[in-house]
PDB file of C-alpha atoms in Angstrom:
ATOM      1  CA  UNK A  30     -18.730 -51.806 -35.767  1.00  0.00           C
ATOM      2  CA  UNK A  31     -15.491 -50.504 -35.314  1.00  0.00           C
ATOM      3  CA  UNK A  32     -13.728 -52.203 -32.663  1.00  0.00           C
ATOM      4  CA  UNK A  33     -10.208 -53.443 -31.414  1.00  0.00           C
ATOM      5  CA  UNK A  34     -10.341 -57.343 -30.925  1.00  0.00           C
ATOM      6  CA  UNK A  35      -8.121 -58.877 -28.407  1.00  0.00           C
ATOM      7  CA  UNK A  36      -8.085 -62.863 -27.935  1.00  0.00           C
ATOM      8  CA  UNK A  37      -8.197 -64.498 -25.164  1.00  0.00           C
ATOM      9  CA  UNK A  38     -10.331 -62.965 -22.579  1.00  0.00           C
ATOM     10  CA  UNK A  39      -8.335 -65.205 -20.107  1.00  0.00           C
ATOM     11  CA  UNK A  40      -5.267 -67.393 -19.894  1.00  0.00           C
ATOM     12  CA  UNK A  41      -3.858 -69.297 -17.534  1.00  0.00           C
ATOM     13  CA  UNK A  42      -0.697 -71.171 -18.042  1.00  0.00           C
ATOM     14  CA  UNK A  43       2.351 -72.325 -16.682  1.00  0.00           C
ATOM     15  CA  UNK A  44       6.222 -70.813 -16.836  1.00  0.00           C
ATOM     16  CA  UNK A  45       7.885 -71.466 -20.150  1.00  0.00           C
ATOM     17  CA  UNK A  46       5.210 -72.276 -22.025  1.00  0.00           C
ATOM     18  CA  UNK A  47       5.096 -69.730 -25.156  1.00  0.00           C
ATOM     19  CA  UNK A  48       1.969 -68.023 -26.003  1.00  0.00           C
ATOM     20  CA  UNK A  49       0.541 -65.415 -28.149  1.00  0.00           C
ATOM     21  CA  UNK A  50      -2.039 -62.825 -27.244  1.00  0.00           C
ATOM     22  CA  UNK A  51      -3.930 -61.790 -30.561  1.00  0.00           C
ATOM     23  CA  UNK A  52      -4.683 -58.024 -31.437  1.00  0.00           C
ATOM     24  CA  UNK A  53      -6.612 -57.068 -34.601  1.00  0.00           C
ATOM     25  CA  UNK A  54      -8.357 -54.031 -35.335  1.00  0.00           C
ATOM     26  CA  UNK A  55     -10.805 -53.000 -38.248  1.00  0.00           C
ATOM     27  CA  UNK A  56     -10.569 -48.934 -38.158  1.00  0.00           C
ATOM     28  CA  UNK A  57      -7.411 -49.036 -40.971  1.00  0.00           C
ATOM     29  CA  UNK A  58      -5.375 -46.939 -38.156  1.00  0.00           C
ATOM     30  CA  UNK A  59      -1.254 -47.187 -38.628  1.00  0.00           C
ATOM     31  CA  UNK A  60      -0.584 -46.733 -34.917  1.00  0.00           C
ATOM     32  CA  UNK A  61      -0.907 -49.706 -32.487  1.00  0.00           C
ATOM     33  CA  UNK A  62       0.499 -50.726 -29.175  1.00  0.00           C
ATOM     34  CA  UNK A  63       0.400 -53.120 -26.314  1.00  0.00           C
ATOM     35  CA  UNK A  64       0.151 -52.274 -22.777  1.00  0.00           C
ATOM     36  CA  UNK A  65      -0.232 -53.895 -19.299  1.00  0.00           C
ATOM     37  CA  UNK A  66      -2.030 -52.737 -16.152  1.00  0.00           C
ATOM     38  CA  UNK A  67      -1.044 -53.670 -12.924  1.00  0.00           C
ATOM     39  CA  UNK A  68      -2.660 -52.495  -9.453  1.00  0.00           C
ATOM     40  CA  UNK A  69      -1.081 -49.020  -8.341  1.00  0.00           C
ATOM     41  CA  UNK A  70       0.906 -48.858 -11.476  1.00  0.00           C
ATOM     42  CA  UNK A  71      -1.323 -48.009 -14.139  1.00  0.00           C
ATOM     43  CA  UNK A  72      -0.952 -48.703 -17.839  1.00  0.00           C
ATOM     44  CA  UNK A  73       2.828 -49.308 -18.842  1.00  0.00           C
ATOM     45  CA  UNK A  74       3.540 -48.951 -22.678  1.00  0.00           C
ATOM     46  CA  UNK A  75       5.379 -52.402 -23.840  1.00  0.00           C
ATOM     47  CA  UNK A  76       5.471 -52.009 -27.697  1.00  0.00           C
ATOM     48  CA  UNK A  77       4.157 -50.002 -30.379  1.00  0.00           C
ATOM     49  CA  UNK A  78       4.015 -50.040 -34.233  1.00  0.00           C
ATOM     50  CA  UNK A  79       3.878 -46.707 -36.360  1.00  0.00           C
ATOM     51  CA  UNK A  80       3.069 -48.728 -39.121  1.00  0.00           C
ATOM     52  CA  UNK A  81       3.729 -52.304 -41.055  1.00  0.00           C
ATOM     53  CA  UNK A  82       6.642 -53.723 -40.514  1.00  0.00           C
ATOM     54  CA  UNK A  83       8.026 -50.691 -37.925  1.00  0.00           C
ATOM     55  CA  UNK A  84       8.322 -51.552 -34.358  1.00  0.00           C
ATOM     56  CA  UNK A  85       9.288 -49.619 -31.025  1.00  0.00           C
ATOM     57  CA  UNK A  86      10.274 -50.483 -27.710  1.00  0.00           C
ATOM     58  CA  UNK A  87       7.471 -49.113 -25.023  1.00  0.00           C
ATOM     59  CA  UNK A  88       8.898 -48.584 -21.210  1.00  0.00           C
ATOM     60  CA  UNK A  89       8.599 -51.995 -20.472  1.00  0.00           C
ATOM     61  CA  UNK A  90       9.527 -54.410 -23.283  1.00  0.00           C
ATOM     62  CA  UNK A  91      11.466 -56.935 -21.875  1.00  0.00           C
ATOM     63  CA  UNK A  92       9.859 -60.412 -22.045  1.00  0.00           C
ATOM     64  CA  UNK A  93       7.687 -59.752 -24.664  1.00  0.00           C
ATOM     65  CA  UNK A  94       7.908 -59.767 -28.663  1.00  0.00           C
ATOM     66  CA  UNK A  95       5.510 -58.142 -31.310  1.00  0.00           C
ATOM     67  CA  UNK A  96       5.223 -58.284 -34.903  1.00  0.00           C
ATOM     68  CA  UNK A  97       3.057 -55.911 -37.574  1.00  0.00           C
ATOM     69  CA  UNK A  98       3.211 -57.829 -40.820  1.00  0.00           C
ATOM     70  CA  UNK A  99      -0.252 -56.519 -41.408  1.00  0.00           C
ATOM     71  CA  UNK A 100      -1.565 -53.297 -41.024  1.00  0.00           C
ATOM     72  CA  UNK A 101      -4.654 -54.737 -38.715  1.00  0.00           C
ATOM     73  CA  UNK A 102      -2.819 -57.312 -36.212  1.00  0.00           C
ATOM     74  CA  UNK A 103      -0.469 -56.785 -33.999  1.00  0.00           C
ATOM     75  CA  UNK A 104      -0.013 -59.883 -31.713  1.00  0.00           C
ATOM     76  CA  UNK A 105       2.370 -59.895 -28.585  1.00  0.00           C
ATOM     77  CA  UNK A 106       4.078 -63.282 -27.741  1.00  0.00           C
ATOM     78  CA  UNK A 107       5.659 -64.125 -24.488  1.00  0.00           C
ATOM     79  CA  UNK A 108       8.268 -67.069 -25.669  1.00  0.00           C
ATOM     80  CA  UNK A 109       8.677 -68.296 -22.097  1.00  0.00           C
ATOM     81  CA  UNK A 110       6.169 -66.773 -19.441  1.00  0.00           C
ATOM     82  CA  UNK A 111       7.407 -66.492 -16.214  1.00  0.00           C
ATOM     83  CA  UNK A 112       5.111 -65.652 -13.087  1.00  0.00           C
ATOM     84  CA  UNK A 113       5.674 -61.948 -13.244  1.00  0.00           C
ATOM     85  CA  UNK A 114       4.164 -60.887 -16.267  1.00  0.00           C
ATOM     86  CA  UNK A 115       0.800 -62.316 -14.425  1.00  0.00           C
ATOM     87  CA  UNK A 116      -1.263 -59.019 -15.638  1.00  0.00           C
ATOM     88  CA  UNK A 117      -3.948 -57.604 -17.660  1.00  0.00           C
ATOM     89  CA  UNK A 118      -2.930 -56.822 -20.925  1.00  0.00           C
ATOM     90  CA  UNK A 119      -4.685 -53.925 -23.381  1.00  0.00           C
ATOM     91  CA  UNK A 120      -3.973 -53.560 -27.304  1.00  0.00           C
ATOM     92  CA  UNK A 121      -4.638 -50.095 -28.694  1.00  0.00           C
ATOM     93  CA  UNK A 122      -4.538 -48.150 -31.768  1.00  0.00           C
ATOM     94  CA  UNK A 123      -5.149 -45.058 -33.255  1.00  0.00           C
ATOM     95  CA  UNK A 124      -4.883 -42.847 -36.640  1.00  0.00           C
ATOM     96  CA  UNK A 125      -2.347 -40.444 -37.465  1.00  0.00           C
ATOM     97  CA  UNK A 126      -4.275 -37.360 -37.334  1.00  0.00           C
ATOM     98  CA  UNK A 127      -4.468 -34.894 -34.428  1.00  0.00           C
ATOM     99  CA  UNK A 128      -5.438 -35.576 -32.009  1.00  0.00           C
ATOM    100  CA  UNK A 129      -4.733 -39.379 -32.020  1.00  0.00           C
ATOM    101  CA  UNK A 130      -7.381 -40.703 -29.331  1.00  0.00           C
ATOM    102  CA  UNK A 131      -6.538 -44.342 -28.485  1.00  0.00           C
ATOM    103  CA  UNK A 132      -9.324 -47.074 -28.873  1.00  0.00           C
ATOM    104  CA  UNK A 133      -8.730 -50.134 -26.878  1.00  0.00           C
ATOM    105  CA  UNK A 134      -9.222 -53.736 -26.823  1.00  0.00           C
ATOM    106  CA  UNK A 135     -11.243 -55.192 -24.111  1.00  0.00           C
ATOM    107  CA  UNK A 136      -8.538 -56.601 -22.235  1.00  0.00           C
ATOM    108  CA  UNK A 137      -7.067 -60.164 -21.445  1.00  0.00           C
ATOM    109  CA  UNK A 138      -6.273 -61.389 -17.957  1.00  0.00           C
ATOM    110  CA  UNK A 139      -3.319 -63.662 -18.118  1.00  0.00           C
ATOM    111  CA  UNK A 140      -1.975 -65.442 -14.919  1.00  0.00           C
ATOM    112  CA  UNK A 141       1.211 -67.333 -15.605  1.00  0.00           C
ATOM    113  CA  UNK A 142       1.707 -70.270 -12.415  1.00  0.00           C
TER     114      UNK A 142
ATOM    115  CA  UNK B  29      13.158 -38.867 -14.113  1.00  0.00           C
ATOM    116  CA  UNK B  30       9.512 -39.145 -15.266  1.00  0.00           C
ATOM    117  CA  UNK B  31       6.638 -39.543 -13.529  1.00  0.00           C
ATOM    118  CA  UNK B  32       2.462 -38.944 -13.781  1.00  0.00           C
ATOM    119  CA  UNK B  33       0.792 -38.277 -10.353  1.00  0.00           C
ATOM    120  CA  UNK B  34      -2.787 -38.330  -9.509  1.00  0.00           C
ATOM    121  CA  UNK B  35      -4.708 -38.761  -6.090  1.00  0.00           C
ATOM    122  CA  UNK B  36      -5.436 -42.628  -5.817  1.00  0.00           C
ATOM    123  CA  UNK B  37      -8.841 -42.569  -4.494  1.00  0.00           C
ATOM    124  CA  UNK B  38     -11.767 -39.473  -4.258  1.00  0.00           C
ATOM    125  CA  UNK B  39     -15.406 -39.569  -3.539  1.00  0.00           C
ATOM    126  CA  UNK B  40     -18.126 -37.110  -4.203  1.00  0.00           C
ATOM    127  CA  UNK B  41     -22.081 -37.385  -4.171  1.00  0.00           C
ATOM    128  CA  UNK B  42     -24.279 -37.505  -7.036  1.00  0.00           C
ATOM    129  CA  UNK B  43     -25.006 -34.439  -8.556  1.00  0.00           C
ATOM    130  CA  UNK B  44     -21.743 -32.533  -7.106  1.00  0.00           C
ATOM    131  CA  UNK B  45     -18.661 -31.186  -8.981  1.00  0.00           C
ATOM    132  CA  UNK B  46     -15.288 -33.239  -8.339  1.00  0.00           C
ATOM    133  CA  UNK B  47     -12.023 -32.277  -9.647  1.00  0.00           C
ATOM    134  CA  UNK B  48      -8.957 -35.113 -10.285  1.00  0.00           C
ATOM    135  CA  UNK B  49      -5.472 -33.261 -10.651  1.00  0.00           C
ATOM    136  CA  UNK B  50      -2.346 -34.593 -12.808  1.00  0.00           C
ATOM    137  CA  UNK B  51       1.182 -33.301 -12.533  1.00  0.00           C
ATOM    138  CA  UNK B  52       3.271 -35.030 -14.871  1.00  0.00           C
ATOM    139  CA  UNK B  53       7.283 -34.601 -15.553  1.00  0.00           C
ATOM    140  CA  UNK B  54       8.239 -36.406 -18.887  1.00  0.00           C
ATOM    141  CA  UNK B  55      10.164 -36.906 -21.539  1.00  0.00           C
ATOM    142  CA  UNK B  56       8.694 -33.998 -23.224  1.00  0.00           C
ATOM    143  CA  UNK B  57       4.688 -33.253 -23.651  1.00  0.00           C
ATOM    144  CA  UNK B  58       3.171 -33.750 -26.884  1.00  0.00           C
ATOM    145  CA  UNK B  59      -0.572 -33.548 -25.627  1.00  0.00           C
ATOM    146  CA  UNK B  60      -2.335 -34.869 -22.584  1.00  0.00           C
ATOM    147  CA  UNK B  61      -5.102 -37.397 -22.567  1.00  0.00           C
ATOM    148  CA  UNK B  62      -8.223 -38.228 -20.025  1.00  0.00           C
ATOM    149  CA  UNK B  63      -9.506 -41.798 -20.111  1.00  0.00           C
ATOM    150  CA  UNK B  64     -12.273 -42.928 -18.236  1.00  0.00           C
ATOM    151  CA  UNK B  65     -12.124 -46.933 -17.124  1.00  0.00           C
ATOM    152  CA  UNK B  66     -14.912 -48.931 -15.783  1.00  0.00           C
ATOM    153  CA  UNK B  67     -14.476 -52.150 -13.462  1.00  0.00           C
ATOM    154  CA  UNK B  68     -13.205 -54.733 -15.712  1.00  0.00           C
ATOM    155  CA  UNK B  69     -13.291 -52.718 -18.840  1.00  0.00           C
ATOM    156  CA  UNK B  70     -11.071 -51.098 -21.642  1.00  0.00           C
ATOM    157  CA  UNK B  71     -10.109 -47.426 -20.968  1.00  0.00           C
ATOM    158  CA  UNK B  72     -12.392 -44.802 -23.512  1.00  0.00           C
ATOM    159  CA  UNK B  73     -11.231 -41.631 -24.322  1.00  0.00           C
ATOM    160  CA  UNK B  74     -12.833 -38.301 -22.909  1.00  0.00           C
ATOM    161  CA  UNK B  75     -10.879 -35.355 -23.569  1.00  0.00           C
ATOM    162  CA  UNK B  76      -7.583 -33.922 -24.930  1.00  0.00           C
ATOM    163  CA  UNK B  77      -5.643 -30.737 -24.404  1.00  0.00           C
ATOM    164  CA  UNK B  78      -2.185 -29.640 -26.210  1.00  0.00           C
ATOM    165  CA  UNK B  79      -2.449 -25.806 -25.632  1.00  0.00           C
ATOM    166  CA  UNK B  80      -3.087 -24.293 -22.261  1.00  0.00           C
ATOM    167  CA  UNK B  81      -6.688 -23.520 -21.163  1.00  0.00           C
ATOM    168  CA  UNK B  82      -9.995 -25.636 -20.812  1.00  0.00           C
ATOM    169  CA  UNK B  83     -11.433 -27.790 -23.023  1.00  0.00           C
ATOM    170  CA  UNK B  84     -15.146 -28.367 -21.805  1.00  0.00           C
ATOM    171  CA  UNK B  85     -17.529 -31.871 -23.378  1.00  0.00           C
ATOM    172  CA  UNK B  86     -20.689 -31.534 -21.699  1.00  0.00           C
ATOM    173  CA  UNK B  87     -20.323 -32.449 -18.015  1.00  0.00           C
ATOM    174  CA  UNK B  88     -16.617 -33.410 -18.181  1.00  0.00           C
ATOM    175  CA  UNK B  89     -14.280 -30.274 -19.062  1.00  0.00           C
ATOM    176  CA  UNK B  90     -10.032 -30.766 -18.675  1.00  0.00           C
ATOM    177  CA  UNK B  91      -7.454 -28.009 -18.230  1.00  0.00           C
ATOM    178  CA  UNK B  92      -3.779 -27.527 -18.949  1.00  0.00           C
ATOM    179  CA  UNK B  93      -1.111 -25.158 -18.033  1.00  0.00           C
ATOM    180  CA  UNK B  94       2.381 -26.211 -19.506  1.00  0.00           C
ATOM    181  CA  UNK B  95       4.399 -24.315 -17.429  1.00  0.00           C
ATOM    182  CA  UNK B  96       3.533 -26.037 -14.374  1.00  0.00           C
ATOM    183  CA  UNK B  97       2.791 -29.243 -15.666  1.00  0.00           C
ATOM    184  CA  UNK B  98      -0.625 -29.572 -14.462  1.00  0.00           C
ATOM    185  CA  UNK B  99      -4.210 -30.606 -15.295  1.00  0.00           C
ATOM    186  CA  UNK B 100      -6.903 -31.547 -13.857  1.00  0.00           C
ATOM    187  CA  UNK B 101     -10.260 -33.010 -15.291  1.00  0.00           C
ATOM    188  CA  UNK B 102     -13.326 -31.299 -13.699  1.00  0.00           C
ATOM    189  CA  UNK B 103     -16.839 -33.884 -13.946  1.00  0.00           C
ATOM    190  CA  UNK B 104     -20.075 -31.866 -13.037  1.00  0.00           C
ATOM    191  CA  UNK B 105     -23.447 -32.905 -12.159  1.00  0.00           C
ATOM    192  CA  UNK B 106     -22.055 -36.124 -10.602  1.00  0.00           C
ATOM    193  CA  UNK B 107     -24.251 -39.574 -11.758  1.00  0.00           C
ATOM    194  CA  UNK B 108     -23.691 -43.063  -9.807  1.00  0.00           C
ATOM    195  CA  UNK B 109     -22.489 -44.239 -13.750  1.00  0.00           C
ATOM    196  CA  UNK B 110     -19.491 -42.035 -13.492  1.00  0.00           C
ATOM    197  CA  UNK B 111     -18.022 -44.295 -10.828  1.00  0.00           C
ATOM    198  CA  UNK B 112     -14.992 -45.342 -12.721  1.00  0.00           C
ATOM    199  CA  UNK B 113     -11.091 -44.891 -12.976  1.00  0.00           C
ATOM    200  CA  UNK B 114      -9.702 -41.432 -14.458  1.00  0.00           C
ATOM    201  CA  UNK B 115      -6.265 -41.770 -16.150  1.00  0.00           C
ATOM    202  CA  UNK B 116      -4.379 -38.864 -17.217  1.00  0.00           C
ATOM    203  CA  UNK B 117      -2.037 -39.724 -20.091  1.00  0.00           C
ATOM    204  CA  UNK B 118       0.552 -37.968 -21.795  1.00  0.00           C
ATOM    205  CA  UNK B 119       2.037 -38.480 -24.789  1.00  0.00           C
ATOM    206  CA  UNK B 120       5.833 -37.879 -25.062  1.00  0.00           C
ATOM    207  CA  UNK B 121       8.365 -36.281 -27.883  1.00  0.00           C
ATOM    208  CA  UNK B 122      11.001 -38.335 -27.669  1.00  0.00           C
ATOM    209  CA  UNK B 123       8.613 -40.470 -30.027  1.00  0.00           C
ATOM    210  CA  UNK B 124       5.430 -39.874 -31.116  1.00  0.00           C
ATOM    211  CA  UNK B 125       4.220 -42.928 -30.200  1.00  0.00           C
ATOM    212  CA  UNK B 126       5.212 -43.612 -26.552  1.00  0.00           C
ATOM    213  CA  UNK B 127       2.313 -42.575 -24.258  1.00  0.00           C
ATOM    214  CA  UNK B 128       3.114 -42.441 -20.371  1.00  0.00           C
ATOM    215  CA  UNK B 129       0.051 -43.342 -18.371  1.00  0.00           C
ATOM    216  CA  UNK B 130      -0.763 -42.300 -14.247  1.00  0.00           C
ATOM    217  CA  UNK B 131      -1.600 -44.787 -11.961  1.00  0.00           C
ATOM    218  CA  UNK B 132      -5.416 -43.714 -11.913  1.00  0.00           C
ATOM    219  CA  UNK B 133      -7.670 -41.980  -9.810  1.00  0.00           C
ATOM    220  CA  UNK B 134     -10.980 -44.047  -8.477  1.00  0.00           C
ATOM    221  CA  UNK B 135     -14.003 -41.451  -8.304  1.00  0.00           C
ATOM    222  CA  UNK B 136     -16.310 -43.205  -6.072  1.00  0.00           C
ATOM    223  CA  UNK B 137     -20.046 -41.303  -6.270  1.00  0.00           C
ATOM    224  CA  UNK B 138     -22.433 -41.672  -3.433  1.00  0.00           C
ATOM    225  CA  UNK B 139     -26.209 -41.650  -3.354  1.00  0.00           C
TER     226      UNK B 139
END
């Protein structure tokens, strides 16, 4: 099945502690990207990756780090939480080709004490 | 500056027409995107439009006009599953990549 998998579901943790959020998806599709969703905000882009190894700031990268050795992961690490980047975090990706729908990951609630 | 409005909030019975409007301002337009989002759930995609005019999929159809930088996404023959979130996305040309994303619109449908 093709699918976007993001892990965890949840998270809690505390400030400072560094964590990774884990995006892989099984399509083959270069384009990939992280957003969060916060109530009466919407979906705010934080990275993005065109393809391996090429990375992008989103509208709302601070905080947050990506990497796209491979062509199917794309994790996002937050080297010290803080309280404010409590959210609910979606990984996407898409092909190249017109029109480009994005296919997302099922989401993972992180609340950072 | 740059910014995607939608209503926050509509309601409609079942089997009646409701119609969410987007105005957007960006950096750019490089297509514009309907999502549908359930409680709890990922966004999935339901329609695209690049050129002006309306794009119909069954009971969901989506219209554009440039100029004014407007759409709206028009669901017919309302059923109690289409209770969701509607987010109108566009997707800019300062990159290809960078998508800007509205708040949302919450179609509540009524028995």
């Amino acid at each position: 099945e093709a699918q976007v998998t993001q892990n965890p579901r949840y998270l809690i943790t505390v400030t400072g502690k560094k964590l990774t959020v884990t995006c892989s998806q099984n399509m083959n599709h270069e384009y990939m990207s992280w957003y969060r969703q916060d109530p009466g905000l919407g979906l705010r882009q934080i990275y993005y990756s065109m393809n391996v190894e090429v990375t992008d700031k989103g509208d709302v990268p601070e905080g947050y780090k990506v990497s796209r050795k491979e062509k199917r992961n794309f994790p996002l690490i937050l080297e010290s939480p803080s309280p404010n980047q409590t959210s609910l975090y979606f990984c996407a990706s898409s092909t190249r080709d017109f029109p480009s729908p994005l296919h997302f990951g099922n989401g993972t609630r992180l609340t950072v004490t | 500056g740059q910014n995607i409005d939608q209503p926050t909030e509509m309601t409609a019975t079942e089997g009646a027409i409701v119609q969410i409007n987007c105005t957007y301002q960006t950096s750019g337009f490089n297509g514009l995107f309907w999502y549908q989002q359930h409680a709890g759930e990922a966004p999935t995609f339901l329609s695209y439009n690049v050129l002006d005019g309306l794009e119909e999929k069954g009971r969901f159809s989506s219209f554009l006009s440039r100029s004014k930088g407007y759409s709206y996404l028009l669901l017919k023959e309302l059923q109690m599953k289409d209770s969701a979130s509607y987010l109108c996305a566009v997707r800019r040309t300062d990159s290809w990549g960078k998508f800007q994303f509205g708040a949302g619109t919450q179609v509540v449908v009524t028995p």
